[in-house]
CSV table of C-alpha atoms in Angstrom, one decimal:
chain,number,residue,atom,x,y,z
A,23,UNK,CA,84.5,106.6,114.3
A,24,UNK,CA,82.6,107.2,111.3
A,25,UNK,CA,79.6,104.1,109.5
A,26,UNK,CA,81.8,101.8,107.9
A,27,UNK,CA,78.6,102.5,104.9
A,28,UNK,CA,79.7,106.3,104.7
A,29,UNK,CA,83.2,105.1,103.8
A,30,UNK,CA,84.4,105.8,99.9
A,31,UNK,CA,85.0,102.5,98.7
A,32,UNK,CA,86.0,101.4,95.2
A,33,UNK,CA,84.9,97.8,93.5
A,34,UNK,CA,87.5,96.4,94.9
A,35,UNK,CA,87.0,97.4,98.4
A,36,UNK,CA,83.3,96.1,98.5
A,37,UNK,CA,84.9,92.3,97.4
A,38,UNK,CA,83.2,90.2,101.0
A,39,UNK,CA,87.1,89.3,102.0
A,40,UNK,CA,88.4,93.2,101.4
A,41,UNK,CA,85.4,94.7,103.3
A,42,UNK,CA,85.6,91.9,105.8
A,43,UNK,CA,89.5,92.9,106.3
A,44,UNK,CA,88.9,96.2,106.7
A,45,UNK,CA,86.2,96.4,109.3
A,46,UNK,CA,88.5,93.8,111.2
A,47,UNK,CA,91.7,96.2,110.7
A,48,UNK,CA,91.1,98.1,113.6
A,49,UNK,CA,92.2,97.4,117.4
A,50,UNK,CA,88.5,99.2,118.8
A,51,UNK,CA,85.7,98.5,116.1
A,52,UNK,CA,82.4,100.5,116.9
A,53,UNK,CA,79.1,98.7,117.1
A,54,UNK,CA,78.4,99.5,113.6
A,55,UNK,CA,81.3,97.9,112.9
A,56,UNK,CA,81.0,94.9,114.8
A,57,UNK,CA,77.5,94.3,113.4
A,58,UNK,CA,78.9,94.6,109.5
A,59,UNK,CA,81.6,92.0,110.5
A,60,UNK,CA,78.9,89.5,111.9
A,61,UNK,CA,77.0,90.1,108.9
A,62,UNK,CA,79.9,89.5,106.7
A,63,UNK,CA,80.9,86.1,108.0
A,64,UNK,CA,77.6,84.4,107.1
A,65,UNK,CA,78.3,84.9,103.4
A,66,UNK,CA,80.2,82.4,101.5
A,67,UNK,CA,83.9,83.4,101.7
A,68,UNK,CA,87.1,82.5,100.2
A,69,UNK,CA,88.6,82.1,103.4
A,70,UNK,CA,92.2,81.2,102.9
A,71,UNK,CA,92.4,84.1,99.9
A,72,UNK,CA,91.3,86.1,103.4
A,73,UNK,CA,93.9,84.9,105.3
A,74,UNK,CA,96.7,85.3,102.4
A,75,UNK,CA,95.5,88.8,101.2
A,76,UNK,CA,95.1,89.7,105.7
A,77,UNK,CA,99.3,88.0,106.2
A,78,UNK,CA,100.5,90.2,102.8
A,79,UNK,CA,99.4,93.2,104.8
A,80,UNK,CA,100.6,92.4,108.1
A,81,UNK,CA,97.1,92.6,109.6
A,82,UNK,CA,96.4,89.4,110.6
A,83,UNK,CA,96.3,89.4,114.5
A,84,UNK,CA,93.9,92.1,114.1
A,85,UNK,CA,91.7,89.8,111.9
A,86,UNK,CA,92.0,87.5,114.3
A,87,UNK,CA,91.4,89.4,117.3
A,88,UNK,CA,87.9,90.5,116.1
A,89,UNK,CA,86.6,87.2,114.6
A,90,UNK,CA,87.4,85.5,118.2
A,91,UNK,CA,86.0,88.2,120.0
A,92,UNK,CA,82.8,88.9,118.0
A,93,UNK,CA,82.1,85.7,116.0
A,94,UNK,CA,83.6,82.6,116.9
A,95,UNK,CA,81.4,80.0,115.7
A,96,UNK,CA,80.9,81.8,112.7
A,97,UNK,CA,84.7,80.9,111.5
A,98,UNK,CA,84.6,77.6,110.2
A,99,UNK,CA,87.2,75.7,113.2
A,100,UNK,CA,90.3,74.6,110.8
A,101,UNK,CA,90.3,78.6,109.7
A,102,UNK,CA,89.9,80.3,113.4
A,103,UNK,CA,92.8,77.2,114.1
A,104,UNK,CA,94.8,78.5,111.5
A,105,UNK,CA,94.4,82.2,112.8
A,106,UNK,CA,94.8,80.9,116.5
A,107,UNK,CA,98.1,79.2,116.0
A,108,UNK,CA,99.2,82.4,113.8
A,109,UNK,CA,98.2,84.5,116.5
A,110,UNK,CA,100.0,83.0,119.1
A,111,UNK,CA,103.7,82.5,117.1
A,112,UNK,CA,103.7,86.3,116.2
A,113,UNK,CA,102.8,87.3,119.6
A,114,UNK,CA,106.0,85.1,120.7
A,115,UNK,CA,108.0,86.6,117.8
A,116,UNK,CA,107.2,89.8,118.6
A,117,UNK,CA,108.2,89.2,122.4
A,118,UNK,CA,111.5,87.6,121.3
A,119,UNK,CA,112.3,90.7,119.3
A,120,UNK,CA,111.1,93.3,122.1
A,121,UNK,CA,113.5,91.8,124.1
A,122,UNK,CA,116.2,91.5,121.7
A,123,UNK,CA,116.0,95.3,121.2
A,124,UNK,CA,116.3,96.2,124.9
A,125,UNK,CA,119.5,94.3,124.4
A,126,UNK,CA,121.0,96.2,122.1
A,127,UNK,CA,119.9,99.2,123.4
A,128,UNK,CA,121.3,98.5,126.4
A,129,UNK,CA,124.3,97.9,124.1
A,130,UNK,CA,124.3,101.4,122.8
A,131,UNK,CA,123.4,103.2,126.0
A,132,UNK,CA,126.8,101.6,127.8
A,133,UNK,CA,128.8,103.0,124.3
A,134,UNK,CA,127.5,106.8,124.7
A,135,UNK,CA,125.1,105.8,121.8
A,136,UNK,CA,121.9,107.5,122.2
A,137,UNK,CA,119.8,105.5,119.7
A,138,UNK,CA,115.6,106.0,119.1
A,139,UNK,CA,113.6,102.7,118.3
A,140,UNK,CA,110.8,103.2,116.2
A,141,UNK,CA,108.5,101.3,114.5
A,142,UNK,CA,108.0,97.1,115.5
A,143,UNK,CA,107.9,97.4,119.4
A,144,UNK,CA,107.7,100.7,120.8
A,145,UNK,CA,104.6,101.4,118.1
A,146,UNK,CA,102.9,98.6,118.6
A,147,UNK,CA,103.1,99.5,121.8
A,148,UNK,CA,102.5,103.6,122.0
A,149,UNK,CA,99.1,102.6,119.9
A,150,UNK,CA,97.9,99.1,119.4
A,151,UNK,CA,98.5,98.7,123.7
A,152,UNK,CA,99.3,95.1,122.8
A,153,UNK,CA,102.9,93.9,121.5
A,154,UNK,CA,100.9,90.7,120.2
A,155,UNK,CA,98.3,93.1,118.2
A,156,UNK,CA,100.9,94.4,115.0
A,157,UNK,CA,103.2,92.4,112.5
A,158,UNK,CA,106.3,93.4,112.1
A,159,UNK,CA,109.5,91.3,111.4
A,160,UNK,CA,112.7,93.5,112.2
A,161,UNK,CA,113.9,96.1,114.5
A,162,UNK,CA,114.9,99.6,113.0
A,163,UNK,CA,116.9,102.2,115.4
A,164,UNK,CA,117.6,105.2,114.0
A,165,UNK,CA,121.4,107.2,115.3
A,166,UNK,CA,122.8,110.3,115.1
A,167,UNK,CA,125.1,110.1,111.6
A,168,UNK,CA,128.4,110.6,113.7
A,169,UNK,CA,127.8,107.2,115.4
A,170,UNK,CA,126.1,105.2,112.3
A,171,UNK,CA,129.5,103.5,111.7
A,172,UNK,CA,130.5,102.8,115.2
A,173,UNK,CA,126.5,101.3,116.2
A,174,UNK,CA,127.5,98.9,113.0
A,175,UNK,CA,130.7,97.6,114.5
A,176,UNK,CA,129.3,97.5,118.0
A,177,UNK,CA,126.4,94.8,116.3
A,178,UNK,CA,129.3,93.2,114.1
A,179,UNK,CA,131.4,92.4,117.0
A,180,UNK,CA,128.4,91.3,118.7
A,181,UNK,CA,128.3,88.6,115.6
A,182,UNK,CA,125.1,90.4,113.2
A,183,UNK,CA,126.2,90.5,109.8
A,184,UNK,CA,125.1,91.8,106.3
A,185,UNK,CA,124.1,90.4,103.6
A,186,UNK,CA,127.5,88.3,102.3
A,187,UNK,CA,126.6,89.1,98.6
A,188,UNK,CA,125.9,93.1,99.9
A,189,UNK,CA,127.7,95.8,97.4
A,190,UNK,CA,129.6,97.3,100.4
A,191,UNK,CA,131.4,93.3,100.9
A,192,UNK,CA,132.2,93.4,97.3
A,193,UNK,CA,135.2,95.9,97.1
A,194,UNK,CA,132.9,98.4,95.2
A,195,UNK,CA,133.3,100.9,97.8
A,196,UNK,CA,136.7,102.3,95.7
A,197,UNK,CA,134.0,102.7,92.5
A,198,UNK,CA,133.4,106.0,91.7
A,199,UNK,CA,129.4,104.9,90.9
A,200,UNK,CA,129.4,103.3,94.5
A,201,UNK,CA,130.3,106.5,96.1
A,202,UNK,CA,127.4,108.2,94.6
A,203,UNK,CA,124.9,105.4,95.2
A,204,UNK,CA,126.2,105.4,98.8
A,205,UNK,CA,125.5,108.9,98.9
A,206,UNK,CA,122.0,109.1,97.3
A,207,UNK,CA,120.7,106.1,99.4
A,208,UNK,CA,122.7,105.0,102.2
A,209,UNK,CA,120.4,106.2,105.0
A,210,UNK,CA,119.9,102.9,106.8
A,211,UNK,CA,122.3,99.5,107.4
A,212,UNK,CA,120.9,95.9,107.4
A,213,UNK,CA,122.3,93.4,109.5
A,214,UNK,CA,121.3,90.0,110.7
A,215,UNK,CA,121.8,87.2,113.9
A,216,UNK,CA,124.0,85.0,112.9
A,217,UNK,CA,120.6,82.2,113.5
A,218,UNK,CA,118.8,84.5,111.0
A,219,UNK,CA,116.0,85.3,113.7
A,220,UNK,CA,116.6,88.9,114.3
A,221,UNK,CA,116.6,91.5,111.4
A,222,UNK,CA,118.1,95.4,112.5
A,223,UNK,CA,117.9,98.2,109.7
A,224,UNK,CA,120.5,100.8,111.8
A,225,UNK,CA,119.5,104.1,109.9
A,226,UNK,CA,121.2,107.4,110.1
A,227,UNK,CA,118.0,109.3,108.2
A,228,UNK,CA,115.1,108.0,107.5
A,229,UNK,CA,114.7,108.3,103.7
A,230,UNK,CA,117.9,108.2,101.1
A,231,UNK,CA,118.1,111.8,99.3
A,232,UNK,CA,117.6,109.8,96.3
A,233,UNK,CA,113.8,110.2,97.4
A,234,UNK,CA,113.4,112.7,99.7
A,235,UNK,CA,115.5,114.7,102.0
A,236,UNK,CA,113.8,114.6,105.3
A,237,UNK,CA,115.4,116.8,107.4
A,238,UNK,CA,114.6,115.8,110.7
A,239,UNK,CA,117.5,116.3,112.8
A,240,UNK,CA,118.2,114.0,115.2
A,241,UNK,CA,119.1,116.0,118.5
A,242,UNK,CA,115.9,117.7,117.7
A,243,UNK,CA,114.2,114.6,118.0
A,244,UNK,CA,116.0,113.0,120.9
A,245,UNK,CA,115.0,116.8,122.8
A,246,UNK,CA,111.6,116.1,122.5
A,247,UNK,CA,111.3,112.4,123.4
A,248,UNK,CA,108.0,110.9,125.3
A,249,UNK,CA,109.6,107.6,126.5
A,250,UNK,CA,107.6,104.3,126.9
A,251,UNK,CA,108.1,101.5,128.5
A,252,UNK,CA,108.8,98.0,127.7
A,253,UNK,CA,108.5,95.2,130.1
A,254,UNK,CA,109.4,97.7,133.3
A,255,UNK,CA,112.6,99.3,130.8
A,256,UNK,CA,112.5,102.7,129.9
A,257,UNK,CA,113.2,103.3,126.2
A,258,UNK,CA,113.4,106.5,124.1
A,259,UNK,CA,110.2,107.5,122.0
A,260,UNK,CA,109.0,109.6,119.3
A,261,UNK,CA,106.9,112.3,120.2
A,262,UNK,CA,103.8,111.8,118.5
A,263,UNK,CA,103.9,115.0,115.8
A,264,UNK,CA,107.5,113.6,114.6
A,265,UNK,CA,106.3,109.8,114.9
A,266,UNK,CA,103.2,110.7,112.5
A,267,UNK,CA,105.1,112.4,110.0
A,268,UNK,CA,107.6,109.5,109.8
A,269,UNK,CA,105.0,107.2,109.7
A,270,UNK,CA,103.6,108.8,106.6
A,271,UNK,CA,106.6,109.5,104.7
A,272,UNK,CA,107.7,105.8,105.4
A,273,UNK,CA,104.3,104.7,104.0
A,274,UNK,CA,104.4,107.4,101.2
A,275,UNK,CA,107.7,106.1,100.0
A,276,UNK,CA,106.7,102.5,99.7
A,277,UNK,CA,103.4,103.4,98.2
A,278,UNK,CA,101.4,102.4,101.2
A,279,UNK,CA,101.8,99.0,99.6
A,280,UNK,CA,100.3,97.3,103.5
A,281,UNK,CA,97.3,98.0,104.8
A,282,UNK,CA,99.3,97.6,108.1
A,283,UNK,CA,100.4,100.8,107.8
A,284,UNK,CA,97.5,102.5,107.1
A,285,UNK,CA,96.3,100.7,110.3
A,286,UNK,CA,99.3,102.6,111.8
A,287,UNK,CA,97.8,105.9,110.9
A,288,UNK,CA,94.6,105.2,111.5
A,289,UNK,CA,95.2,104.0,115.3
A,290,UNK,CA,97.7,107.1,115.9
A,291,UNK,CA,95.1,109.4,115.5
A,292,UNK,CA,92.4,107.3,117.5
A,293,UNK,CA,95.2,107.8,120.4
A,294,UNK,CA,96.4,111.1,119.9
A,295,UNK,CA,93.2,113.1,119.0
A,296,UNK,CA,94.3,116.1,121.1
A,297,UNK,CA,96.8,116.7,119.0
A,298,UNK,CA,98.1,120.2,117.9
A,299,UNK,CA,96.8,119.5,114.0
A,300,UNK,CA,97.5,122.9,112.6
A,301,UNK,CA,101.1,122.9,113.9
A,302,UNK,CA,101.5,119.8,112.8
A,303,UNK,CA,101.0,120.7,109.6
A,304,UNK,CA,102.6,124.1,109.4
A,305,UNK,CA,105.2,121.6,110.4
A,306,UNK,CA,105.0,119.1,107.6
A,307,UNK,CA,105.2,122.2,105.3
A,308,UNK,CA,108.3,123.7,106.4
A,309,UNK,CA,109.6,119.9,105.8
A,310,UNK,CA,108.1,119.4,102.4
A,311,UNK,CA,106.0,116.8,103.6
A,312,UNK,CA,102.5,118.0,103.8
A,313,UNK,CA,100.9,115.4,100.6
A,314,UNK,CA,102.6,112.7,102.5
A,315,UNK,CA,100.8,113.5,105.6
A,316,UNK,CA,97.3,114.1,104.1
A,317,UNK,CA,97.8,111.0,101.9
A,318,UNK,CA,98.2,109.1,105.0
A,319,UNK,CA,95.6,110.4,106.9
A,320,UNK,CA,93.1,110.3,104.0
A,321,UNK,CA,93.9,107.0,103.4
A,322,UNK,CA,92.9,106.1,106.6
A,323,UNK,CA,89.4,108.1,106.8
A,324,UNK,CA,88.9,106.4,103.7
A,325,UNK,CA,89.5,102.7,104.1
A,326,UNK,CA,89.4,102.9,108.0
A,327,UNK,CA,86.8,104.9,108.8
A,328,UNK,CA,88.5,107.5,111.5
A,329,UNK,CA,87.3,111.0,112.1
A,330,UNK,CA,89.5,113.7,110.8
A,331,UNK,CA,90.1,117.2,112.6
A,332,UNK,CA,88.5,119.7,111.0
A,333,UNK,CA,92.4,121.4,110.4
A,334,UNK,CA,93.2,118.4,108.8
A,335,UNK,CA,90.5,118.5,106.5
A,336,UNK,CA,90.5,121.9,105.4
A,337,UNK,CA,94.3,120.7,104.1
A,338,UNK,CA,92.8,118.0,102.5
A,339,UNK,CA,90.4,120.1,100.8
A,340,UNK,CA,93.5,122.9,99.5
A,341,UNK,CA,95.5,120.0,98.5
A,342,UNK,CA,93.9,117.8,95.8
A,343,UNK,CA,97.4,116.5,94.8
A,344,UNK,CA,97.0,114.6,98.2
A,345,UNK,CA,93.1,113.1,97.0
A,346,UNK,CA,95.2,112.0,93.7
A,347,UNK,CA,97.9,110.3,95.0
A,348,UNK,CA,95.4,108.3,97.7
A,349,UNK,CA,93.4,107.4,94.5
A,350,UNK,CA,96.3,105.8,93.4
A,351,UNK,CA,97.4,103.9,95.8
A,352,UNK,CA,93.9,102.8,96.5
A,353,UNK,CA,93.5,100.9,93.2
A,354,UNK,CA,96.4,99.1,93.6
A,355,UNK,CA,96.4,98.3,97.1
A,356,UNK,CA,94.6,94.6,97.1
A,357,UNK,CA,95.8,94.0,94.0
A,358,UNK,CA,98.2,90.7,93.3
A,359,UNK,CA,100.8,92.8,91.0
A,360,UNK,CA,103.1,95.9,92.0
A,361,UNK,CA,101.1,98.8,92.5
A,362,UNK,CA,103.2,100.8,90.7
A,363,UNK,CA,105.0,100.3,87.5
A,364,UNK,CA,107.8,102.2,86.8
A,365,UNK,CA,106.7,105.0,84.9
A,366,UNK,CA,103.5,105.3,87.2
A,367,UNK,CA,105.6,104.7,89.8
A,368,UNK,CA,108.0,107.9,88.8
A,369,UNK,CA,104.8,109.9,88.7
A,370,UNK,CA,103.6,108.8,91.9
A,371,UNK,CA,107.1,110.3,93.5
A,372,UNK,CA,107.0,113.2,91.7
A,373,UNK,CA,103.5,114.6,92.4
A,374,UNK,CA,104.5,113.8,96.0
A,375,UNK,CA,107.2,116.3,96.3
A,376,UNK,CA,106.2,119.6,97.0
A,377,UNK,CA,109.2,121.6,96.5
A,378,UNK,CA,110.9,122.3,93.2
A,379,UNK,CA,114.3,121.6,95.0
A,380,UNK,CA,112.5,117.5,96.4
A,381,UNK,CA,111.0,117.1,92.3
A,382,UNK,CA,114.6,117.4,91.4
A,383,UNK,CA,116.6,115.2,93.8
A,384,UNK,CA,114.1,112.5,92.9
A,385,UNK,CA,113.9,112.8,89.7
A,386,UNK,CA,117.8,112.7,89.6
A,387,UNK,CA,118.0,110.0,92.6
A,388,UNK,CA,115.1,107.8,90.0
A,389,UNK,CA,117.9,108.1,87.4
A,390,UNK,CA,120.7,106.8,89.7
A,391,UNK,CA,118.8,103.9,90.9
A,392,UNK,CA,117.5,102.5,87.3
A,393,UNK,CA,120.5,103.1,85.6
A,394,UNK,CA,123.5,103.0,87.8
A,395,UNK,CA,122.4,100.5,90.4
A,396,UNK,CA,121.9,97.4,88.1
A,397,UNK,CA,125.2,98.1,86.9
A,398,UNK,CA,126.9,97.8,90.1
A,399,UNK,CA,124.7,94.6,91.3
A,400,UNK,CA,126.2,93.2,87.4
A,401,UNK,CA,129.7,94.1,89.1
A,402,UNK,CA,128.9,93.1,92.0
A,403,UNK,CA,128.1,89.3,90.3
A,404,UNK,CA,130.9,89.6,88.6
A,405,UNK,CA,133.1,89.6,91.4
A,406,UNK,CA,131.5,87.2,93.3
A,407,UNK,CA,132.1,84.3,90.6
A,408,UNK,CA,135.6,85.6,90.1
A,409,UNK,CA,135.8,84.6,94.1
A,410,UNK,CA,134.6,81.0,93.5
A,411,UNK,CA,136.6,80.3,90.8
């Protein structure tokens, strides 16, 4: 771990709350660290603008986790209350939903459904150790395409539902513009508990080809499985090259908009530092998804403090696409507006694709969503009101 004062911080960054966040963002702080955190705390802070800007990026047991351990009576009590009783409902939450998914993957097993959890509870348990240590507020379980219908009837029977003003509910599936939005960026299915508790995204891919086609093909992945397990249940498990390159290109997509998911990064490679780093890579090439990696990972160095591999570094170096794009996200990432308005946010895509094949299926799936989509969703209203009348 490298001197939280070597890091490459912007204005923002250095604000006592942000720099406070960050050294707290971590599940092991060094004692560097851990001194800059007890140092921080006796300045005057904005504490509940700490505890908003902590919840909006899902990083709020970790800032609670530190302060308890390290500086207790520092925390004024009504503030470390607040955090406590936090703490404690999103460990529950997160306990519910761990055992919600064993359920339906118990579901899927006894239906010839092989289905891989990733993300929420098997993450947060490959590389936090703790369930009660990471946010996260639905379940995603990603299937082979051929059983992507038949996981969403086995949860429908089982009473989840979609969204009852969804496009698909709406009879717009006969639309000639539905079958091309279904086909640029239905990679993943929403459905809810009839009590609204649990939240499942079944996906079939794990970006729409209106951003990026990530080829990652399923039996590939379900070949080279590391399972973990949950409360005495064995449950399927990314390896950790394939689970690192999803992780980025999830972040990468959504602008790295949560420090949460930086945190991701950042305590991967803290786990897995014995990693194969130059395959990985070779790897994210042949996928077109080197920038997304080294964006990640830079990000993380950056904010978080984490030693690269020298391999990774070297990439970083060849690649100052990747140093661009992490600028970019960095100046937008405490801020209270959208990081990215839409014509920076077009830019922002299309310097992330590395292949001239990826610049044009974005720039043509970009078209499709701002011109195409609100007119179905004005359809869709349409029809809706027609009902009720």
């Amino acid at each position: 771990m490298t001197d939280h004062s070597s890091l490459n911080l912007t204005a923002t960054d250095t604000q006592p709350e942000i720099e406070l966040l960050l050294c707290c963002a971590r599940t092991q702080p060094s004692s560097e660290i851990s001194q800059q955190i007890q140092t921080l705390v006796q300045q005057t802070l904005d504490w509940p603008y700490l505890i908003q800007i902590a919840a909006r990026h899902s990083v709020l047991p970790l800032l609670y986790q530190n302060l308890k351990t390290l500086c207790p009576e520092a925390v004024p009590k009504p503030v470390l209350s607040e955090l406590r009783n936090f703490f404690h409902t999103n460990a529950a939450r997160n306990l519910f939903l761990t055992q919600e998914l064993l359920k339906i993957l118990k579901l899927f097993q006894d239906n010839d459904i092989p289905a891989i959890p990733f993300k929420g509870p098997v993450l947060a348990a490959a590389i936090y150790g703790n369930l009660a240590l990471r946010q996260f507020g639905d379940l995603d379980i990603w299937v082979d395409s051929k059983d992507f219908l038949t996981a969403i009837d086995l949860l429908t029977a089982q009473g989840y539902q979609t969204s009852k003003t969804s496009l698909i509910q709406t009879g717009l599936r006969r639309l000639a513009l539905y079958k091309l939005y279904i086909e640029y960026n239905a990679h993943e299915y929403p459905l809810n508990s009839i009590d609204n508790r649990v939240h499942i995204d079944i996906h079939k891919s794990i970006t729409s080809k209106s951003f990026f086609l990530f080829q990652l093909d399923f039996e590939y992945l379900w070949k080279r499985l590391e399972p973990i397990s949950l409360f005495g249940t064995e449950v399927p498990n990314l390896h950790p090259e394939d689970l690192l390159l999803i992780l980025c290109v999830h972040g990468s997509k959504h602008g790295w908009e949560r420090l949460g998911w930086i945190c991701d990064v950042a305590e991967f490679v803290l786990v897995y530092q014995q990693m194969e780093w130059k395959l990985l890579i070779e790897q994210a090439k042949t996928l077109g998804c080197e920038r997304m990696l080294l964006m990640g990972l830079l990000l993380a160095q950056q904010l978080l403090g984490i030693d690269l591999p020298e391999p990774i570094h070297q990439s970083i170096e060849a690649n100052p696409t990747s140093k661009l794009l992490a600028m970019q996200v960095r100046q937008g990432l405490f801020h209270d507006s959208l990081i990215f308005e839409a014509s920076s946010k077009f830019s922002y895509g299309f310097r992330m694709m590395e292949r001239p094949q990826d610049k044009f299926r974005y720039s043509v799936g970009f078209i499709i969503n701002k011109s195409f989509i609100p007119i179905l969703i004005a359809i869709r209203d349409f029809i809706i009101k027609l009902k009720q009348i």
